[in-house]
Tab-separated table of C-alpha atoms in Angstrom:
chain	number	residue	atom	x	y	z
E	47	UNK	CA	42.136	94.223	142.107
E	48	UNK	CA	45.690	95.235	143.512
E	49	UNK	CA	44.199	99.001	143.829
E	50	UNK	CA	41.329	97.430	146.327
E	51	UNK	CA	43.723	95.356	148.505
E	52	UNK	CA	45.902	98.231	148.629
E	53	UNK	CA	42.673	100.582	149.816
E	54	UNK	CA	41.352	97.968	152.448
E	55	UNK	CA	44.539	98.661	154.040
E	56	UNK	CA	44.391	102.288	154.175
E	57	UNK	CA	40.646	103.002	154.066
E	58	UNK	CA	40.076	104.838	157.411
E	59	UNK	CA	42.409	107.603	155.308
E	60	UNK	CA	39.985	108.066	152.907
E	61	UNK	CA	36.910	108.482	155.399
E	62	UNK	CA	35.718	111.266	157.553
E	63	UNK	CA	38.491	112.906	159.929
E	64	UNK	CA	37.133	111.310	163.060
E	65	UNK	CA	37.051	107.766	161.560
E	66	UNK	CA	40.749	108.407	159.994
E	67	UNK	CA	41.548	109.963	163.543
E	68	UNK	CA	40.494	107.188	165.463
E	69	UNK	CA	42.498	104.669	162.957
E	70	UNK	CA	45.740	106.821	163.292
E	71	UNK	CA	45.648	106.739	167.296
E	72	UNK	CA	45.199	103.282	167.238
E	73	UNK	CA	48.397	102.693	165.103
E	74	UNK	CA	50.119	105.556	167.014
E	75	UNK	CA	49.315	104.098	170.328
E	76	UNK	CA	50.801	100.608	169.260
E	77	UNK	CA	54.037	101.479	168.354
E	78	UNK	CA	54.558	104.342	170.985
E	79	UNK	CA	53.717	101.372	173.009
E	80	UNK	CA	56.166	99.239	171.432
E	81	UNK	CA	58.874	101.608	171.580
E	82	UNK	CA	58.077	102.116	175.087
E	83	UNK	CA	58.277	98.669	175.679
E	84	UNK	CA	61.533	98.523	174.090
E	85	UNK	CA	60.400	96.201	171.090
E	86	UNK	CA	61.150	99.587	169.067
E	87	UNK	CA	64.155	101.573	167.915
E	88	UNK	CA	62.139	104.313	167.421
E	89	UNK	CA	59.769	107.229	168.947
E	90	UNK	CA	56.924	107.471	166.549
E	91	UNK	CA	56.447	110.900	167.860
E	92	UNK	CA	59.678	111.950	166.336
E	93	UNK	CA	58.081	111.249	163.009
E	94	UNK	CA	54.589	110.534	163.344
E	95	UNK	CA	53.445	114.417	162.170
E	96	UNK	CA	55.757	114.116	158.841
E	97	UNK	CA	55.560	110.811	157.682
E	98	UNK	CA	51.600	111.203	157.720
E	99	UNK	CA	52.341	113.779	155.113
E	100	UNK	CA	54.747	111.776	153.285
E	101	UNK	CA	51.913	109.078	153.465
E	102	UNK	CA	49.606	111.208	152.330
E	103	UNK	CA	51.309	112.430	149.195
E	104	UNK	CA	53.105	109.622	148.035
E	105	UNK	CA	50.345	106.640	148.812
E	106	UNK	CA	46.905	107.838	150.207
E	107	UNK	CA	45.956	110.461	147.216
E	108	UNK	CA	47.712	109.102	144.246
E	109	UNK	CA	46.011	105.233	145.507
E	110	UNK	CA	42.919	107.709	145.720
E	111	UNK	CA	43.414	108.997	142.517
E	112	UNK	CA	43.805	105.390	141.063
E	113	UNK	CA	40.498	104.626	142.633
E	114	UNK	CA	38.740	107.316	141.289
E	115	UNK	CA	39.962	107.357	137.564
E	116	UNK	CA	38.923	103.371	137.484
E	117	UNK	CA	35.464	104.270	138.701
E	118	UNK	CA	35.936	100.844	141.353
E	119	UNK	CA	33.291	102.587	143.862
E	120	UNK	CA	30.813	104.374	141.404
E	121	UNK	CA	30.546	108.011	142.631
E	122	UNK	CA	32.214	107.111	146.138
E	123	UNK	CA	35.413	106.954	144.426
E	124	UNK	CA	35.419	110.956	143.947
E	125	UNK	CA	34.051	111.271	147.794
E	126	UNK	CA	37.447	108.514	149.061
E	127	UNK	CA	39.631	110.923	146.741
E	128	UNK	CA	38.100	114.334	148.496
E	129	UNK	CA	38.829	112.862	151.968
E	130	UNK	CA	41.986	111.825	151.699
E	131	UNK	CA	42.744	115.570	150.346
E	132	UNK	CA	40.578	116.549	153.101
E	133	UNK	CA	42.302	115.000	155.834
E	134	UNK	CA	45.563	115.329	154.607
E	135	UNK	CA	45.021	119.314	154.721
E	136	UNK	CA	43.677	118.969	158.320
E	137	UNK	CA	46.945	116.916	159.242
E	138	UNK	CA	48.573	119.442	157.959
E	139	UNK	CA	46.568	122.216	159.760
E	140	UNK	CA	46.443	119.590	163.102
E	141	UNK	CA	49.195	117.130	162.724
E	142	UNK	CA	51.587	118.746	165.747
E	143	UNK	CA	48.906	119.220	168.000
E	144	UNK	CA	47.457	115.806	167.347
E	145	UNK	CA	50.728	114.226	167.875
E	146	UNK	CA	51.028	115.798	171.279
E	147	UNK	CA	47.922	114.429	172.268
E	148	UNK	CA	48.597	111.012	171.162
E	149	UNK	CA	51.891	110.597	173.444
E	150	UNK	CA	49.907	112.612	176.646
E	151	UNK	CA	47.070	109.591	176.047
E	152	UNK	CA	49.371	107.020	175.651
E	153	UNK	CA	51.682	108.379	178.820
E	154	UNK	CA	48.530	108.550	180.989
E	155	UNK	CA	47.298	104.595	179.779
E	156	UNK	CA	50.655	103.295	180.161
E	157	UNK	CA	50.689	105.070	183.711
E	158	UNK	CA	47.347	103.290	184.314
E	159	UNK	CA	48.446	99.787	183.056
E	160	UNK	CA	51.869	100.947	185.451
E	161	UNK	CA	49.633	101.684	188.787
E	162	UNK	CA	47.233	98.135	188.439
E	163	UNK	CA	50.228	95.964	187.566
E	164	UNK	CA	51.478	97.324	190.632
């Protein structure tokens, strides 16, 4: 049961690259926002690209791997494991250039928030 709380959390990793995509920006977003804000330390997009990978590799496809060797989801366990391998190579492949998108979205919301507040 520990192995399903664990994936509830993490799920959109182990889907299809737009759902995980969509997941990711959202998180992204928040804490660029955040650090923005000045309720963070940090710039996510200092580290955003390589902890993903680090997330990846140490969590997301050994969790997967878990999943799939207890059989939890049937034959959907295999398909969670082959996404998360899946999107972790597109990260990979993607990762910089998804980053850089990210901060541009998040610069041109925050300037939008910026000109109606003002």
């Amino acid at each position: 049961i520990e192995h399903l709380i664990q994936a509830s959390d993490v799920a959109h990793t182990m889907q299809h690259w737009q759902v995980y995509r969509k997941w990711n920006g959202r998180l992204f977003h928040e804490m660029y926002r955040a650090f923005k804000e000045g309720r963070s330390q940090k710039n996510p997009a200092e580290f955003w690209f390589q902890g993903e990978i680090g997330f990846f590799d140490f969590y997301i496809i050994p969790l997967a791997k878990k999943l799939d060797e207890c059989g939890v989801f049937g034959v959907a366990s295999h398909e969670y494991l082959n996404y998360a391998e899946q999107n972790r190579r597109e990260w990979e492949a993607k990762g910089q250039q998804v980053v850089q998108e990210l901060v541009r979205e998040a610069d041109e919301q925050n300037s939008e928030v910026a000109v109606r507040s003002a």
